[in-house]
Amino acid sequence: EVQLVQSGAEVKKPGDSLKISCQGSGYSFTNFWIGWVRQMPGKGLEWMGIIYLSDSDTRYSPSFQGQVTMSADKSINTAYLQWSSLKASDTAVYYCARLYSSSSNFDYWGQGTQVTVSS
Amino acid sequence: SYELTQPPSVSVSPGQTASITCSGANLGDKYTSWYQQKPGQSPVLVIYQNNKRPSGIPERFSGSSSGNTATLTVSGTQTMDEADYYCQAWYSSVVFGGGTKLTVL
């Protein structure tokens, strides 16, 4: 069974750094891209970027380029999303999802990580 | 940048058919996917490659695409289908529509 398990909720202060994770199981992790999607409170889905787990090739949405960093550790089937200096506007739920390349859709999703940034 | 446009809301009576549209430049030339998201839950893929259903998705969900518009159709809508629905396509990168709230009443 394919599963993506994300790290738990975080409460941070503006200016803090943060790294959240997404661990895959039940499939060959390195053969797929993993995407990150932001959902701000009461809003829709926003694509942030994708990372290929085999070689950590990354593609960022222009809206998030330079704002976040995606990385991966294929030895533990885990993808990461990190911030160097959080802002209150980063408060959102962040989802990871597996990209099925041949049809360009996300077929499995993590449970989401709530990130709250407040002073 | 490319955009996908969805109506903010669609209402339907139980047992009736609901149609949700998604418009974008040359969308008919691309694969469109649809996701269902219920409050407090992760999105779930309900249609991929315009009209294919993943395993476990009820047959009442169907999709079509032509020209600049893709359509998600829910036939015999049930109260459990009340949710937000998002279309998504690949325009050299991932693009999501703004989402449509389907209300069953």
CSV table of N, CA and C in Angstrom, one decimal, chain B residues 5-96:
chain,number,residue,atom,x,y,z
B,5,THR,N,-9.8,28.2,-14.6
B,5,THR,CA,-10.9,28.9,-14.0
B,5,THR,C,-12.1,27.9,-13.8
B,6,GLN,N,-12.5,27.9,-12.5
B,6,GLN,CA,-13.7,27.1,-12.1
B,6,GLN,C,-14.7,28.0,-11.5
B,7,PRO,N,-16.0,27.6,-11.5
B,7,PRO,CA,-17.0,28.4,-10.8
B,7,PRO,C,-16.8,28.2,-9.3
B,8,PRO,N,-17.0,29.3,-8.5
B,8,PRO,CA,-16.8,29.2,-7.1
B,8,PRO,C,-17.7,28.1,-6.4
B,9,SER,N,-18.9,28.0,-6.9
B,9,SER,CA,-19.8,27.1,-6.3
B,9,SER,C,-20.8,26.5,-7.3
B,10,VAL,N,-21.3,25.3,-6.9
B,10,VAL,CA,-22.3,24.6,-7.7
B,10,VAL,C,-23.2,24.0,-6.7
B,11,SER,N,-24.5,24.1,-6.9
B,11,SER,CA,-25.5,23.5,-6.0
B,11,SER,C,-26.3,22.4,-6.8
B,12,VAL,N,-26.7,21.3,-6.1
B,12,VAL,CA,-27.4,20.3,-6.8
B,12,VAL,C,-28.3,19.6,-5.7
B,13,SER,N,-29.4,19.1,-6.1
B,13,SER,CA,-30.3,18.3,-5.3
B,13,SER,C,-29.8,16.9,-5.2
B,14,PRO,N,-30.0,16.2,-4.1
B,14,PRO,CA,-29.7,14.8,-4.0
B,14,PRO,C,-30.3,14.0,-5.2
B,15,GLY,N,-29.5,13.1,-5.8
B,15,GLY,CA,-30.0,12.3,-6.9
B,15,GLY,C,-29.9,12.9,-8.2
B,16,GLN,N,-29.6,14.2,-8.3
B,16,GLN,CA,-29.5,14.9,-9.6
B,16,GLN,C,-28.1,14.9,-10.0
B,17,THR,N,-27.8,15.5,-11.2
B,17,THR,CA,-26.5,15.5,-11.8
B,17,THR,C,-25.9,16.8,-11.6
B,18,ALA,N,-24.6,16.8,-11.2
B,18,ALA,CA,-23.9,18.1,-11.0
B,18,ALA,C,-22.7,18.1,-12.0
B,19,SER,N,-22.5,19.3,-12.6
B,19,SER,CA,-21.4,19.4,-13.6
B,19,SER,C,-20.6,20.6,-13.1
B,20,ILE,N,-19.3,20.4,-13.0
B,20,ILE,CA,-18.3,21.4,-12.6
B,20,ILE,C,-17.3,21.6,-13.8
B,21,THR,N,-17.2,22.8,-14.2
B,21,THR,CA,-16.3,23.1,-15.4
B,21,THR,C,-15.0,23.7,-15.0
B,22,CYS,N,-14.1,23.5,-15.8
B,22,CYS,CA,-12.7,24.0,-15.6
B,22,CYS,C,-12.2,24.5,-17.0
B,23,SER,N,-11.9,25.8,-17.1
B,23,SER,CA,-11.5,26.4,-18.3
B,23,SER,C,-10.1,26.9,-18.3
B,24,GLY,N,-9.4,26.6,-19.4
B,24,GLY,CA,-8.0,27.0,-19.6
B,24,GLY,C,-7.6,27.0,-21.0
B,25,ALA,N,-6.6,27.7,-21.4
B,25,ALA,CA,-6.1,27.8,-22.8
B,25,ALA,C,-5.7,26.4,-23.3
B,26,ASN,N,-6.3,26.0,-24.4
B,26,ASN,CA,-6.0,24.7,-25.0
B,26,ASN,C,-6.1,23.5,-24.1
B,27,LEU,N,-7.0,23.6,-23.1
B,27,LEU,CA,-7.1,22.5,-22.1
B,27,LEU,C,-7.4,21.2,-22.7
B,28,GLY,N,-8.1,21.2,-23.8
B,28,GLY,CA,-8.4,19.9,-24.4
B,28,GLY,C,-7.2,19.2,-25.0
B,29,ASP,N,-6.1,19.9,-25.1
B,29,ASP,CA,-4.9,19.2,-25.6
B,29,ASP,C,-4.0,18.6,-24.5
B,30,LYS,N,-4.5,18.8,-23.2
B,30,LYS,CA,-3.7,18.3,-22.1
B,30,LYS,C,-4.6,17.3,-21.3
B,31,TYR,N,-3.9,16.6,-20.4
B,31,TYR,CA,-4.6,15.8,-19.4
B,31,TYR,C,-5.1,16.6,-18.3
B,32,THR,N,-6.4,16.5,-17.9
B,32,THR,CA,-7.0,17.2,-16.8
B,32,THR,C,-7.3,16.1,-15.7
B,33,SER,N,-6.9,16.5,-14.5
B,33,SER,CA,-7.3,15.7,-13.3
B,33,SER,C,-8.2,16.4,-12.4
B,34,TRP,N,-8.9,15.7,-11.6
B,34,TRP,CA,-9.9,16.3,-10.6
B,34,TRP,C,-9.6,15.7,-9.3
B,35,TYR,N,-9.7,16.6,-8.3
B,35,TYR,CA,-9.5,16.2,-6.9
B,35,TYR,C,-10.7,16.6,-6.0
B,36,GLN,N,-11.1,15.7,-5.1
B,36,GLN,CA,-12.1,16.0,-4.1
B,36,GLN,C,-11.5,16.3,-2.8
B,37,GLN,N,-11.9,17.3,-2.1
B,37,GLN,CA,-11.4,17.6,-0.8
B,37,GLN,C,-12.5,17.9,0.2
B,38,LYS,N,-12.7,17.1,1.2
B,38,LYS,CA,-13.7,17.4,2.2
B,38,LYS,C,-13.0,18.1,3.4
B,39,PRO,N,-13.8,18.8,4.2
B,39,PRO,CA,-13.2,19.6,5.2
B,39,PRO,C,-12.3,18.9,6.1
B,40,GLY,N,-11.1,19.4,6.4
B,40,GLY,CA,-10.1,18.8,7.3
B,40,GLY,C,-9.4,17.5,6.7
B,41,GLN,N,-9.6,17.3,5.4
B,41,GLN,CA,-9.0,16.1,4.8
B,41,GLN,C,-8.1,16.4,3.7
B,42,SER,N,-7.2,15.5,3.3
B,42,SER,CA,-6.4,15.7,2.2
B,42,SER,C,-7.2,15.5,0.9
B,43,PRO,N,-6.7,16.2,-0.2
B,43,PRO,CA,-7.4,15.9,-1.5
B,43,PRO,C,-7.3,14.5,-1.9
B,44,VAL,N,-8.3,14.0,-2.7
B,44,VAL,CA,-8.3,12.7,-3.2
B,44,VAL,C,-8.5,12.8,-4.7
B,45,LEU,N,-7.7,12.0,-5.5
B,45,LEU,CA,-7.9,12.0,-6.9
B,45,LEU,C,-9.1,11.3,-7.3
B,46,VAL,N,-10.0,11.9,-8.1
B,46,VAL,CA,-11.3,11.2,-8.5
B,46,VAL,C,-11.3,11.0,-10.0
B,47,ILE,N,-10.6,11.8,-10.8
B,47,ILE,CA,-10.5,11.6,-12.2
B,47,ILE,C,-9.1,12.0,-12.7
B,48,TYR,N,-8.5,11.2,-13.5
B,48,TYR,CA,-7.2,11.5,-14.1
B,48,TYR,C,-7.3,11.2,-15.6
B,49,GLN,N,-6.3,11.8,-16.4
B,49,GLN,CA,-6.3,11.6,-17.8
B,49,GLN,C,-7.7,12.0,-18.4
B,50,ASN,N,-8.3,13.0,-18.0
B,50,ASN,CA,-9.6,13.6,-18.4
B,50,ASN,C,-10.8,12.8,-18.0
B,51,ASN,N,-10.7,11.4,-18.1
B,51,ASN,CA,-12.0,10.7,-17.9
B,51,ASN,C,-11.8,9.3,-17.2
B,52,LYS,N,-10.6,9.1,-16.6
B,52,LYS,CA,-10.4,7.8,-16.0
B,52,LYS,C,-10.6,7.9,-14.5
B,53,ARG,N,-11.1,6.9,-13.9
B,53,ARG,CA,-11.4,6.8,-12.5
B,53,ARG,C,-10.4,5.9,-11.8
B,54,PRO,N,-9.7,6.4,-10.7
B,54,PRO,CA,-8.9,5.5,-9.9
B,54,PRO,C,-9.7,4.4,-9.3
B,55,SER,N,-9.0,3.4,-8.9
B,55,SER,CA,-9.7,2.3,-8.2
B,55,SER,C,-10.3,2.8,-6.9
B,56,GLY,N,-11.6,2.4,-6.7
B,56,GLY,CA,-12.3,2.8,-5.5
B,56,GLY,C,-13.1,4.1,-5.6
B,57,ILE,N,-13.0,4.7,-6.8
B,57,ILE,CA,-13.9,5.9,-7.0
B,57,ILE,C,-15.2,5.5,-7.6
B,58,PRO,N,-16.3,5.9,-7.1
B,58,PRO,CA,-17.6,5.4,-7.6
B,58,PRO,C,-17.8,5.8,-9.1
B,59,GLU,N,-18.6,5.0,-9.8
B,59,GLU,CA,-18.9,5.2,-11.2
B,59,GLU,C,-19.6,6.5,-11.5
B,60,ARG,N,-20.3,7.0,-10.4
B,60,ARG,CA,-21.1,8.2,-10.7
B,60,ARG,C,-20.2,9.4,-11.0
B,61,PHE,N,-18.9,9.3,-10.7
B,61,PHE,CA,-17.9,10.4,-11.1
B,61,PHE,C,-17.4,10.1,-12.5
B,62,SER,N,-17.5,11.1,-13.4
B,62,SER,CA,-17.0,11.0,-14.7
B,62,SER,C,-16.4,12.3,-15.2
B,63,GLY,N,-15.6,12.2,-16.2
B,63,GLY,CA,-14.9,13.4,-16.7
B,63,GLY,C,-14.9,13.5,-18.2
B,64,SER,N,-14.8,14.7,-18.7
B,64,SER,CA,-14.7,14.9,-20.2
B,64,SER,C,-13.9,16.1,-20.4
B,65,SER,N,-13.4,16.3,-21.7
B,65,SER,CA,-12.6,17.4,-22.0
B,65,SER,C,-12.7,17.7,-23.5
B,66,SER,N,-12.8,19.0,-23.8
B,66,SER,CA,-12.9,19.4,-25.2
B,66,SER,C,-12.6,20.8,-25.4
B,67,GLY,N,-11.8,21.2,-26.4
B,67,GLY,CA,-11.6,22.6,-26.6
B,67,GLY,C,-10.8,23.2,-25.4
B,68,ASN,N,-11.4,24.3,-24.8
B,68,ASN,CA,-10.7,24.9,-23.7
B,68,ASN,C,-11.4,24.5,-22.3
B,69,THR,N,-12.2,23.5,-22.3
B,69,THR,CA,-13.0,23.2,-21.1
B,69,THR,C,-13.0,21.7,-20.8
B,70,ALA,N,-12.7,21.5,-19.5
B,70,ALA,CA,-12.9,20.1,-19.0
B,70,ALA,C,-14.1,20.1,-18.0
B,71,THR,N,-14.8,19.0,-17.9
B,71,THR,CA,-15.9,19.0,-17.0
B,71,THR,C,-15.9,17.7,-16.2
B,72,LEU,N,-16.2,17.9,-14.9
B,72,LEU,CA,-16.4,16.8,-14.0
B,72,LEU,C,-17.9,16.7,-13.8
B,73,THR,N,-18.4,15.5,-14.0
B,73,THR,CA,-19.8,15.2,-13.8
B,73,THR,C,-20.0,14.2,-12.7
B,74,VAL,N,-21.0,14.6,-11.8
B,74,VAL,CA,-21.3,13.7,-10.7
B,74,VAL,C,-22.8,13.3,-10.9
B,75,SER,N,-23.1,12.1,-11.3
B,75,SER,CA,-24.4,11.6,-11.6
B,75,SER,C,-25.0,11.0,-10.3
B,76,GLY,N,-26.3,11.2,-10.1
B,76,GLY,CA,-26.9,10.7,-8.9
B,76,GLY,C,-26.2,11.2,-7.7
B,77,THR,N,-26.0,12.5,-7.6
B,77,THR,CA,-25.2,13.0,-6.5
B,77,THR,C,-25.8,12.6,-5.1
B,78,GLN,N,-24.8,12.3,-4.2
B,78,GLN,CA,-25.2,11.9,-2.9
B,78,GLN,C,-24.7,13.0,-1.9
B,79,THR,N,-25.3,13.0,-0.7
B,79,THR,CA,-24.8,14.0,0.3
B,79,THR,C,-23.3,13.9,0.6
B,80,MET,N,-22.8,12.7,0.5
B,80,MET,CA,-21.4,12.5,0.8
B,80,MET,C,-20.5,13.1,-0.3
B,81,ASP,N,-21.0,13.5,-1.4
B,81,ASP,CA,-20.3,14.1,-2.4
B,81,ASP,C,-20.0,15.6,-2.2
B,82,GLU,N,-20.7,16.2,-1.2
B,82,GLU,CA,-20.5,17.6,-0.9
B,82,GLU,C,-19.1,17.8,-0.5
B,83,ALA,N,-18.4,18.7,-1.2
B,83,ALA,CA,-16.9,18.8,-1.0
B,83,ALA,C,-16.4,20.0,-1.9
B,84,ASP,N,-15.2,20.3,-1.8
B,84,ASP,CA,-14.5,21.2,-2.7
B,84,ASP,C,-13.9,20.3,-3.8
B,85,TYR,N,-14.0,20.8,-5.1
B,85,TYR,CA,-13.4,20.0,-6.2
B,85,TYR,C,-12.4,20.9,-6.9
B,86,TYR,N,-11.2,20.4,-7.2
B,86,TYR,CA,-10.2,21.2,-7.9
B,86,TYR,C,-9.8,20.4,-9.2
B,87,CYS,N,-9.7,21.2,-10.3
B,87,CYS,CA,-9.1,20.6,-11.5
B,87,CYS,C,-7.6,20.9,-11.5
B,88,GLN,N,-6.9,20.2,-12.3
B,88,GLN,CA,-5.4,20.4,-12.3
B,88,GLN,C,-4.9,19.9,-13.7
B,89,ALA,N,-4.0,20.6,-14.3
B,89,ALA,CA,-3.4,20.3,-15.6
B,89,ALA,C,-1.9,20.6,-15.5
B,90,TRP,N,-1.2,20.2,-16.6
B,90,TRP,CA,0.2,20.4,-16.7
B,90,TRP,C,0.4,21.4,-17.8
B,91,TYR,N,0.9,22.6,-17.5
B,91,TYR,CA,1.2,23.6,-18.5
B,91,TYR,C,2.7,23.9,-18.3
B,92,SER,N,3.6,22.9,-18.7
B,92,SER,CA,5.0,23.0,-18.4
B,92,SER,C,5.3,23.0,-16.9
B,93,SER,N,4.3,23.1,-16.1
B,93,SER,CA,4.3,22.9,-14.7
B,93,SER,C,2.9,22.7,-14.2
B,94,VAL,N,2.8,22.4,-12.9
B,94,VAL,CA,1.5,22.1,-12.4
B,94,VAL,C,0.6,23.3,-12.2
B,95,VAL,N,-0.6,23.3,-12.6
B,95,VAL,CA,-1.6,24.4,-12.4
B,95,VAL,C,-2.8,23.8,-11.8
B,96,PHE,N,-3.3,24.4,-10.7
B,96,PHE,CA,-4.6,24.0,-10.1
B,96,PHE,C,-5.6,25.1,-10.4
